[in-house]
Coordinates of C-alpha atoms in Angstrom, one line a residue:
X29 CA -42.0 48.0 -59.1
X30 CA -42.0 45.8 -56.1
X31 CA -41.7 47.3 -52.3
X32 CA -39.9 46.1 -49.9
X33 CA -41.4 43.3 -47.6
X34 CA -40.5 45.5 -44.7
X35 CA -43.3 48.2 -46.0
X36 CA -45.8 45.3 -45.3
X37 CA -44.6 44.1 -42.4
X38 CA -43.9 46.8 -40.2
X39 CA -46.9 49.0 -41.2
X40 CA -45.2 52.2 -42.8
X41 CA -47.7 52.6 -45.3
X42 CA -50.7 54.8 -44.2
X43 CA -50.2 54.5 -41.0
X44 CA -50.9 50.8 -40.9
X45 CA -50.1 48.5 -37.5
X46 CA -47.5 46.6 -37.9
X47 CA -47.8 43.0 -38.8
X48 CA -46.4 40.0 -36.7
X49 CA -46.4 37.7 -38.7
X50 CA -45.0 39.1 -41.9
X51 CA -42.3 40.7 -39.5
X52 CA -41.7 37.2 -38.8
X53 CA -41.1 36.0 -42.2
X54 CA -39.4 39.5 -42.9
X55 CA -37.0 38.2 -40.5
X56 CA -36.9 34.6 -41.8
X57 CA -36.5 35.1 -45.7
X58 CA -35.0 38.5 -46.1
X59 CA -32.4 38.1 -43.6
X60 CA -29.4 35.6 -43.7
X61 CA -28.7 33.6 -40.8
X62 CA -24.9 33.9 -39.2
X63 CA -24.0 31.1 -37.4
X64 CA -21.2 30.8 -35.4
X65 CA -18.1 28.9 -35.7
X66 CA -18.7 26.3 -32.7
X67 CA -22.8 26.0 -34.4
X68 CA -23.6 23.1 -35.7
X69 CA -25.7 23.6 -39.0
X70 CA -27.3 20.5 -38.9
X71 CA -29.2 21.2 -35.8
X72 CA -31.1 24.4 -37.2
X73 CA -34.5 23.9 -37.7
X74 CA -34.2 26.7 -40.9
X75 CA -38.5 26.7 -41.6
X76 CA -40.0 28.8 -39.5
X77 CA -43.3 26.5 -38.6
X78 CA -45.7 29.4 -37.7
X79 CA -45.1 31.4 -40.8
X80 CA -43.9 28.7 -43.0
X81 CA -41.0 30.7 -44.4
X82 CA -37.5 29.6 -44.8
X83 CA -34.2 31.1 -44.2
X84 CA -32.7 31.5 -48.2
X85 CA -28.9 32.4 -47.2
X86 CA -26.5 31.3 -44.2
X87 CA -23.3 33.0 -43.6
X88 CA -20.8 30.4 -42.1
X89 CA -17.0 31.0 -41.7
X90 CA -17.2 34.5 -43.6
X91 CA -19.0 32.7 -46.6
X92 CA -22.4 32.6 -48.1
X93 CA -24.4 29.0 -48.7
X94 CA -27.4 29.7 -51.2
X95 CA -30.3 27.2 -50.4
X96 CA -30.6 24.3 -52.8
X97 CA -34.5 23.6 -53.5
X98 CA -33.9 21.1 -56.6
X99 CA -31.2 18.9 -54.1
X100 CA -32.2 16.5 -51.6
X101 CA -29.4 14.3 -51.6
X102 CA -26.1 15.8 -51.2
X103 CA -24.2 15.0 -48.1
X104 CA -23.4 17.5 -45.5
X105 CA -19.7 18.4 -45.2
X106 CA -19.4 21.5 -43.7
X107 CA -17.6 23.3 -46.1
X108 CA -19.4 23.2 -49.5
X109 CA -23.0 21.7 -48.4
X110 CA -24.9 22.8 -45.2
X111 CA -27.8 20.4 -44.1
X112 CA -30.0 22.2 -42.1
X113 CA -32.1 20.1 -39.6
X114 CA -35.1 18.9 -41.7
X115 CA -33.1 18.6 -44.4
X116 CA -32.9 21.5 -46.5
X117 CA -29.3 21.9 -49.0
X118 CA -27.5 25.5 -48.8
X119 CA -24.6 25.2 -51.0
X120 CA -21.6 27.6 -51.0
X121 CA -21.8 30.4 -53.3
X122 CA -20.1 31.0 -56.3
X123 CA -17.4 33.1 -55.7
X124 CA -16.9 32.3 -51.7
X125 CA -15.0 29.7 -51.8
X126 CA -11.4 30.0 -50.6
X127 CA -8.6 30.3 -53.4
X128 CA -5.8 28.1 -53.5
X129 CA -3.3 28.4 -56.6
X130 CA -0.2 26.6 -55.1
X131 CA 0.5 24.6 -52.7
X132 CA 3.2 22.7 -50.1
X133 CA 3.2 19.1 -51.4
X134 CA 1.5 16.6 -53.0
X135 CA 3.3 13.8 -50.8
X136 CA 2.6 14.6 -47.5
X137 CA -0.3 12.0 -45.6
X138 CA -0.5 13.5 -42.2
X139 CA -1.4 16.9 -41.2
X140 CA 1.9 18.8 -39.5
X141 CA 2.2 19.5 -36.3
X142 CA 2.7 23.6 -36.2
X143 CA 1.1 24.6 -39.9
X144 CA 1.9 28.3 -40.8
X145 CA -1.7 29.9 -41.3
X146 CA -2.7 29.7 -44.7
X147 CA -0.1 26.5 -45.5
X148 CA -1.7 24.5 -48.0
X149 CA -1.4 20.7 -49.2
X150 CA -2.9 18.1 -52.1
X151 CA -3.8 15.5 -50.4
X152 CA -2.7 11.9 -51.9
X153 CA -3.7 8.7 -51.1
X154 CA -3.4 7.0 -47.6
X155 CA -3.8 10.1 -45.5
X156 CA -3.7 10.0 -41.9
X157 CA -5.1 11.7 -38.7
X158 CA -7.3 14.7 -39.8
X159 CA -6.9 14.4 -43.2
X160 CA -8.6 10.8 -43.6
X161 CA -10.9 10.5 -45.8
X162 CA -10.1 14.2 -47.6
X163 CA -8.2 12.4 -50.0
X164 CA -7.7 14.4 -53.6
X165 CA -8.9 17.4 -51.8
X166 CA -6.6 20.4 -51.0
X167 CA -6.2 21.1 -47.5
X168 CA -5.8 24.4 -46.1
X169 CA -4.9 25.7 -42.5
X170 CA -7.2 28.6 -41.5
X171 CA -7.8 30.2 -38.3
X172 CA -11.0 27.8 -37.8
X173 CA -8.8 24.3 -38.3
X174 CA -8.1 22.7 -41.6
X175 CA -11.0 23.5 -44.4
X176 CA -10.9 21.3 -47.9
X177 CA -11.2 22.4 -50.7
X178 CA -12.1 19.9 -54.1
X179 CA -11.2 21.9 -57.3
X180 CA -13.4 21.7 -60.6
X181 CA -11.9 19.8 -63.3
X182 CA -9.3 21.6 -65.5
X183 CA -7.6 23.6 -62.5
X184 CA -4.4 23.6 -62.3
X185 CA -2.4 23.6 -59.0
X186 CA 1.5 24.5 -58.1
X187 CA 3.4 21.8 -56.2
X188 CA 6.0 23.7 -54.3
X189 CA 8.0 20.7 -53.4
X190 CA 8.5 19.5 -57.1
X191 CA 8.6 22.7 -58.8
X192 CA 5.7 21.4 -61.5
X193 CA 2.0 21.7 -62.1
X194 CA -0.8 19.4 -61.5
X195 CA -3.8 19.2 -63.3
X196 CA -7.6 17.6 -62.1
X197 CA -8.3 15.4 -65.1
X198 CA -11.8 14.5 -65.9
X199 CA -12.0 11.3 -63.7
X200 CA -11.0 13.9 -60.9
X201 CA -7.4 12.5 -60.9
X202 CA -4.8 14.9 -60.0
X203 CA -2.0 14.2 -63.3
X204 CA 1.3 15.8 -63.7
X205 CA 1.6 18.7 -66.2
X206 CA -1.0 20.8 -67.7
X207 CA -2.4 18.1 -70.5
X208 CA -1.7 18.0 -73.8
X209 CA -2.1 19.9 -77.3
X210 CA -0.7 23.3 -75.4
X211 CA -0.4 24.8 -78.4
X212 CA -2.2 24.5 -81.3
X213 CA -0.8 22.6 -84.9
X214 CA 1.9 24.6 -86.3
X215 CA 2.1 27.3 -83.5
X216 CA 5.7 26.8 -82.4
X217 CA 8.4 28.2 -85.5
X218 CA 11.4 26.4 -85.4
X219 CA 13.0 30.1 -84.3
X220 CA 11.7 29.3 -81.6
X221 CA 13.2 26.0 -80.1
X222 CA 16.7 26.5 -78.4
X223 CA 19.4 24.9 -80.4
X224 CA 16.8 23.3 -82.8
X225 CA 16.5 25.2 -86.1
X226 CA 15.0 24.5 -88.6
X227 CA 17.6 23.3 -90.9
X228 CA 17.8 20.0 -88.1
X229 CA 14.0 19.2 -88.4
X230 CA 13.2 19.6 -91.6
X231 CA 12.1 17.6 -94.9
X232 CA 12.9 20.1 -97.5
X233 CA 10.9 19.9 -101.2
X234 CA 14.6 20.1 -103.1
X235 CA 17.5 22.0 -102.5
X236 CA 17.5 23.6 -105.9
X237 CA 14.5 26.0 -106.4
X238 CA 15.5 29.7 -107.0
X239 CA 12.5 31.3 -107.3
X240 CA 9.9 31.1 -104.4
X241 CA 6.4 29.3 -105.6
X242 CA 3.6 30.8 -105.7
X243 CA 1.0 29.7 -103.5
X244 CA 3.1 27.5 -101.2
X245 CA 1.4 25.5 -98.2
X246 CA 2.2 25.7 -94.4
X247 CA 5.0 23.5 -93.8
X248 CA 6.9 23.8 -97.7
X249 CA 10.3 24.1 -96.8
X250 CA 13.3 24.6 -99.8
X251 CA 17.0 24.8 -99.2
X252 CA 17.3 28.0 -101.5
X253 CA 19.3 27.2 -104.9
X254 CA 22.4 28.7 -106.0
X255 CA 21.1 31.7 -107.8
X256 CA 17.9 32.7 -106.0
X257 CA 15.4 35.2 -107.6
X258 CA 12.6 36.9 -106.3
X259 CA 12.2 37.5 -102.7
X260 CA 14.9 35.1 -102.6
X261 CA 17.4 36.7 -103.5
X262 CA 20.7 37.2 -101.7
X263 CA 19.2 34.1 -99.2
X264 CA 21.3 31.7 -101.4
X265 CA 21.8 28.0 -98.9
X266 CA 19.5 29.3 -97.0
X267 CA 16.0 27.5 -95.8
X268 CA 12.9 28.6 -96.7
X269 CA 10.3 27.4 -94.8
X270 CA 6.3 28.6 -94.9
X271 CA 5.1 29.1 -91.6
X272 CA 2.1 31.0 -92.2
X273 CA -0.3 31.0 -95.2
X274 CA 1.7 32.8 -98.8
X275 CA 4.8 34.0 -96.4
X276 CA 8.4 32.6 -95.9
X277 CA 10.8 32.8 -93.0
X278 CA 14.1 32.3 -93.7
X279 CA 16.9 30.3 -91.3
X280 CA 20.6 30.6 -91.7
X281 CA 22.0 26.9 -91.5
X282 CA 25.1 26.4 -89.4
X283 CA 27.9 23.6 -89.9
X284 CA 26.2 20.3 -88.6
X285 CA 22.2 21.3 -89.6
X286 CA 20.6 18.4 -91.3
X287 CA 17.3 18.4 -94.2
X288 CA 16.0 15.5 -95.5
X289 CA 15.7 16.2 -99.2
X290 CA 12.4 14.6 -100.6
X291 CA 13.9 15.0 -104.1
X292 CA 16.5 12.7 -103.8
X293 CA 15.5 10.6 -100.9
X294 CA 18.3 11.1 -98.9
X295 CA 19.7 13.5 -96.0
X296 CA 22.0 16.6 -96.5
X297 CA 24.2 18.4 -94.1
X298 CA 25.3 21.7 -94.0
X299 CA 29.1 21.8 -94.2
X300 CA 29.7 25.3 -93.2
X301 CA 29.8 26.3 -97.2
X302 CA 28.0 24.1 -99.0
X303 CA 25.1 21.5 -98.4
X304 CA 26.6 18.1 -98.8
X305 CA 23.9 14.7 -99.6
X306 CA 24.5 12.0 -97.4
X307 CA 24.2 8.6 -99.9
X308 CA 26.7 6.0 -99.1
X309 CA 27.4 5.2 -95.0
X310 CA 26.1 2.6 -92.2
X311 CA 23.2 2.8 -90.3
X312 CA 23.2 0.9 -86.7
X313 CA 20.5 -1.4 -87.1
X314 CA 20.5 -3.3 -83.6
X315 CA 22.7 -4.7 -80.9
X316 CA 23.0 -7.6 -79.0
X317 CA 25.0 -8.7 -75.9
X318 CA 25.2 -12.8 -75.5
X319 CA 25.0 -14.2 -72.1
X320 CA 24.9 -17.8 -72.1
X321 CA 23.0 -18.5 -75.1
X322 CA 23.5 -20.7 -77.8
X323 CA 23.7 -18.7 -80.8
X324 CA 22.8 -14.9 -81.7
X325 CA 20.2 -14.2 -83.8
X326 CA 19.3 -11.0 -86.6
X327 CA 16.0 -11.6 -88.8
X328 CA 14.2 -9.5 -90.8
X329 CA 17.0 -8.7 -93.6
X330 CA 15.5 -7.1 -97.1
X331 CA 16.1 -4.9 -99.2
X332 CA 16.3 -1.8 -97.1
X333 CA 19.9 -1.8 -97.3
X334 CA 22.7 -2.8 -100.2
X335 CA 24.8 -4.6 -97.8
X336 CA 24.6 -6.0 -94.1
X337 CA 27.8 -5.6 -91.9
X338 CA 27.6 -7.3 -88.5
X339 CA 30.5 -6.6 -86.4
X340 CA 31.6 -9.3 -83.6
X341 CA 33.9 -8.4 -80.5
X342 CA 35.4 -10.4 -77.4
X343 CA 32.8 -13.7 -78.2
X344 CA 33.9 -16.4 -75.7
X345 CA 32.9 -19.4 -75.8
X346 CA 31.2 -22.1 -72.6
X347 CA 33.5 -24.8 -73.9
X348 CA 36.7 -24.4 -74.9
X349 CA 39.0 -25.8 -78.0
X350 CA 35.9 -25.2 -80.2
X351 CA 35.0 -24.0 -83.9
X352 CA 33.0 -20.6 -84.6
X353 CA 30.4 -20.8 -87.7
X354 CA 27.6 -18.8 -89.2
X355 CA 24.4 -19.9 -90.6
X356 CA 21.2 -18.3 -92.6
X357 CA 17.5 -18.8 -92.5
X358 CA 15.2 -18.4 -94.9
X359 CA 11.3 -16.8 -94.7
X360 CA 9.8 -15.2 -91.8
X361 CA 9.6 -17.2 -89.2
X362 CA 12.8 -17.9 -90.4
X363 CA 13.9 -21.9 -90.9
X364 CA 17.4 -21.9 -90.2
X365 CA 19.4 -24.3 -93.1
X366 CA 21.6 -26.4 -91.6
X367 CA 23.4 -28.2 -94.7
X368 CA 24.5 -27.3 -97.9
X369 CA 27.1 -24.7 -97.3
X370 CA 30.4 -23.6 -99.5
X371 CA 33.2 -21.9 -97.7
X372 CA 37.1 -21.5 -98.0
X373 CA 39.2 -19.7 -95.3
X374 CA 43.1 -19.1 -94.9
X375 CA 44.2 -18.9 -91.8
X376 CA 47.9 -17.8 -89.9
X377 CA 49.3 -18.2 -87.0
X378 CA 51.9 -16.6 -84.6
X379 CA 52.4 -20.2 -82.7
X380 CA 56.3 -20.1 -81.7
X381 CA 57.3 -22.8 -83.9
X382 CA 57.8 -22.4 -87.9
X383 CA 55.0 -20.6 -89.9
X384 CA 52.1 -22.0 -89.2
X385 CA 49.4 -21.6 -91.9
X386 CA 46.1 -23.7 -93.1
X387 CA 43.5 -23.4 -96.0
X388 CA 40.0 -24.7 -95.5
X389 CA 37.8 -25.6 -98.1
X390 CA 34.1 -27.2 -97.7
X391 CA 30.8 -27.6 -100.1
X392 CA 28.5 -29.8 -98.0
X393 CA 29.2 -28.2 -95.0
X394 CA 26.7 -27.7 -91.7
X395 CA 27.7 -24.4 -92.1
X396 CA 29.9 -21.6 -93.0
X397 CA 33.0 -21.9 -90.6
X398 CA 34.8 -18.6 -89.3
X399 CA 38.3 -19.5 -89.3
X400 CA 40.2 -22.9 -89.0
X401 CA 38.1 -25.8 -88.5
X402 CA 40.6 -28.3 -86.9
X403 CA 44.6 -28.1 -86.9
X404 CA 46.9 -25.9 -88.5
X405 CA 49.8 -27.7 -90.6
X406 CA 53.0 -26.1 -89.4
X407 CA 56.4 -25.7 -91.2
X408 CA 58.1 -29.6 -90.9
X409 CA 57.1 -29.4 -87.1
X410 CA 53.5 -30.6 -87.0
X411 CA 50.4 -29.4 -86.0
X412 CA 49.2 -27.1 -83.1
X413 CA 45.5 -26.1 -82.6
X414 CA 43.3 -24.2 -84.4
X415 CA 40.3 -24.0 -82.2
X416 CA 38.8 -20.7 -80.1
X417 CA 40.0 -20.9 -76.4
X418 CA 37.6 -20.0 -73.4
X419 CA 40.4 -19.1 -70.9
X420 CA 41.1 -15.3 -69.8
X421 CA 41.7 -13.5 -72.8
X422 CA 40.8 -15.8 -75.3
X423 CA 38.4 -14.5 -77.4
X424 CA 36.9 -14.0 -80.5
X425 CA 36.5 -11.0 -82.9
X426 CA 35.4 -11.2 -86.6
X427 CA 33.4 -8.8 -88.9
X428 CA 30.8 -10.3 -91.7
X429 CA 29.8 -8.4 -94.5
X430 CA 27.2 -9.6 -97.3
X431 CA 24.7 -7.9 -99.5
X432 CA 21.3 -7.7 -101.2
X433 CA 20.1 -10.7 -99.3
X434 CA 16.5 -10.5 -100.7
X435 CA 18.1 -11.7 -104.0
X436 CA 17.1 -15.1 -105.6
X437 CA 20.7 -15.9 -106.0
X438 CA 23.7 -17.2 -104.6
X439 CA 24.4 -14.5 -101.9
X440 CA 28.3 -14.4 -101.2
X441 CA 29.2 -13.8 -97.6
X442 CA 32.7 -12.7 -96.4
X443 CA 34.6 -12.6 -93.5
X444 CA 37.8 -11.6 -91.7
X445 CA 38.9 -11.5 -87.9
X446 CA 41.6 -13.0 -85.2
X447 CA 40.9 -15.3 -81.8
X448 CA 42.9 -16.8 -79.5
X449 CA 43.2 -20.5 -79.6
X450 CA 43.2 -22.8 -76.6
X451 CA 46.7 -22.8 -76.4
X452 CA 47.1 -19.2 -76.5
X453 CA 48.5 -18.7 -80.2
X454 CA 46.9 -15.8 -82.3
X455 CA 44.9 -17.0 -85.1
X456 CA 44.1 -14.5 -87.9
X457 CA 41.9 -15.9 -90.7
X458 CA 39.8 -14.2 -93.7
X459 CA 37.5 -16.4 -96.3
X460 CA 34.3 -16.3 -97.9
X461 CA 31.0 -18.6 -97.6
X462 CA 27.4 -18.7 -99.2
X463 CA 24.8 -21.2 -99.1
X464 CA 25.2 -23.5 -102.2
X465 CA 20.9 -23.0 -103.2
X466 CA 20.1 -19.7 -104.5
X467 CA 17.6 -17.7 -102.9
X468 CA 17.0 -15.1 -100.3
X469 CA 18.1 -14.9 -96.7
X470 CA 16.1 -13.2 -94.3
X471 CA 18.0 -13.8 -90.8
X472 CA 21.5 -14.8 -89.8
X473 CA 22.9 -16.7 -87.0
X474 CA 26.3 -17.1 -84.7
X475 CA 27.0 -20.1 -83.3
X476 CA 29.9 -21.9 -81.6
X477 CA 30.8 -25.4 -82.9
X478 CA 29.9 -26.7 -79.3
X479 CA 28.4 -24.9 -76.2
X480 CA 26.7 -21.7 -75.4
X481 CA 28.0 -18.3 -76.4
X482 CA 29.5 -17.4 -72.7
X483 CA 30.2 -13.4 -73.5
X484 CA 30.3 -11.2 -76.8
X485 CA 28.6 -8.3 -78.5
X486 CA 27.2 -8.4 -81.5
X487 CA 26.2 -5.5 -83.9
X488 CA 24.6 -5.4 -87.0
X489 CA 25.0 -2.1 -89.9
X490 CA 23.0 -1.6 -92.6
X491 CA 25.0 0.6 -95.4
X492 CA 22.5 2.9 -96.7
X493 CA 21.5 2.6 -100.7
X494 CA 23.6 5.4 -103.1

């Protein structure tokens, strides 16, 4: 056991005399040193130079700073680091610091005027007056003046104003949120989404299986078969999925739920009775909207789909009384051909006099044209104009289908649509082109005989394989 300096120094044992000087370090070491609020800790002297003995603890604003003896370099701030006059560290002690677990705003760069007590901000970047300097720090109003506080890493802090949490990262940046991987892989059931179950998010093994396997892993899902055995049974349409190690949980689909079902490769929706496989129907592949350019372009065609369709609405063109054409490239990059094309093309027109009508026909062409290429031949009244107008309301619509471009073949492209002319007749046309050398096309392109494309959109399907 150890007494108490006090024993030593103020003689109670035996009826020694007191001792001065161990009453003096008694004093020193054993007692903490209060200062006041209007002391300036940097002016105690905290070793006592007769006795050699140090003050250990100061109390300071109702807290307790420990002294430091491994630092000699951390700066004196006043609220977590004391410096006492010669130098010594007193750092706050764990557990007396003040607690801050929401505060006003994370936007505000001056201190207010009137602060409630207790009112507490995150202080961003360029603050002002007071705050200068304090910058990442939360500031708090206290009865002593504004006291900062800087958090450790990982604590998170309510912004008021925004109705979110803050986090302090580890480069001491204040982010937005609470950081990722919240919950742990597989934690969150599909039960447990609003309005996402499980038969919207799911790839399912097949949609056949009646009796549940064995040994299934975490994440097998089944659409149940028709005649389900087992635990199974009675849960006939229904989706099986393993959400924990050797159990199932079981979701009733409602009209609209989607699977993808791995056995077929293709998607299935629920009808309301029945789960019906989605094989044949277009997928939106990409839009574009022209604005002054001189052609559209789509690359990257394969074999991901049996047939292209690209759909073509309101296309005006910069100069007006002129042809509309498509042509394909071939490779990567792609090199665009620009010779060599077949195409034929009928065209009508509503023009006021007699029935207007022209065939087209080309094998050397520069490219596969979309409608009349010059005049239309009218009933024993002569010709009138065949060419797309620019003026208001004149414009150009035409859909293009083709398929299995990636074939080393002659690949058949056809086409049907209506324009305007530039006399304001209605042109409808239909026909077919290809390029006359076999072999696969990897982009297309839309182009005006003359000009840039002024207006348009321009959409291109993919209809999905069967």
């Amino acid at each position: 056991m150890t007494a108490h300096d006090a024993i030593a120094a103020c003689g109670l044992n035996g009826g020694a005399q007191a001792n001065k000087t161990l009453t003096r370090s008694l004093l020193t070491t054993r007692m903490p040193y209060v200062l006041a609020d209007a002391d300036d800790m940097q002016s105690l002297i905290a070793l006592d130079p007769a006795t050699a003995a140090a003050v250990i603890d100061v109390l300071f604003h109702g807290r307790v700073y420990h002294y430091d003896a491994t630092d000699a370099t951390t700066a004196h701030d006043g609220v977590t680091c004391l410096v006492s006059a010669e130098g010594r560290r007193y750092k706050l002690a764990v557990g007396s610091s003040v607690d801050v677990y929401a505060v006003l705003s994370f936007s505000t760069t001056a201190p207010p005027g009137s602060p409630a007590l207790g009112d507490a901000y995150l202080l961003p970047a360029g603050c002002t007056g007071a705050w200068a300097g304090h910058e990442g720090a939360i500031a708090v109003d206290t009865a002593r003046g504004w006291e900062y506080i800087t958090v450790p890493v990982g604590r998170p802090i309510y912004v008021e104003d925004v109705a979110s949490f803050y986090h302090r990262d580890a480069a001491g940046n204040w982010t937005l949120g609470l950081g990722t991987q919240l919950f742990g892989a597989n934690a969150v059931p599909p039960s447990a989404l609003l309005n996402l179950k499980a038969g919207g998010i799911l790839k399912v093994i097949n949609k056949t299986t009646n009796a549940p396997p064995g040994s299934p892993a975490v994440g097998d899902a089944y659409v149940i078969g028709a005649a389900p055995t087992g635990a199974w049974a009675g849960k006939s349409l229904q989706i099986a999925l393993c959400e924990a190690a050797g159990t199932w949980s079981y979701y009733v689909p409602s009209a609209g739920d989607e699977v993808y079902d791995s056995a077929v490769g293709a998607k299935a929706v629920y009808s309301g009775s029945a789960w019906v496989t989605r094989t044949a129907g277009l997928d939106l592949i990409s839009t574009q909207a022209a604005a002054g350019v001189a052609s559209i372009d789509f690359t990257g065609l394969d074999d991901t789909y049996d047939t292209y369709v690209l759909d073509i609405a309101s296309a005006k063109p910069a100069s007006d009384g002129v042809s509309a054409g498509l042509r394909v490239g071939t490779g990567a990059t792609p090199t665009w051909v620009t010779s060599g094309y077949g195409y034929s093309c009928t065209a009508l027109s509503d023009s006021a006099v007699a029935s207007a009508v022209a065939v087209m026909l080309g094998n050397t062409a520069a490219r596969i044209f979309l409608g009349a290429t010059g005049n239309i031949e009218t009933a024993g009244t002569g010709l009138i104009s065949a060419k797309v107008g620019n003026a208001s309301g004149e414009n150009f619509r035409c859909t293009i289908e083709f398929s299995n471009p990636e074939a080393a073949d002659l690949i058949l492209i056809d086409f049907k649509g209506s324009y305007i002319n530039d006399t304001g007749d209605l042109v409808m046309f239909s026909g077919s082109g290809l390029r006359r050398t076999a072999g696969a096309i990897t982009a297309i392109r839309f182009l005006f005989g003359a000009g840039n494309i002024s207006t348009g959109r321009f959409t291109l399907y993919g209809r999905r394989k069967s």
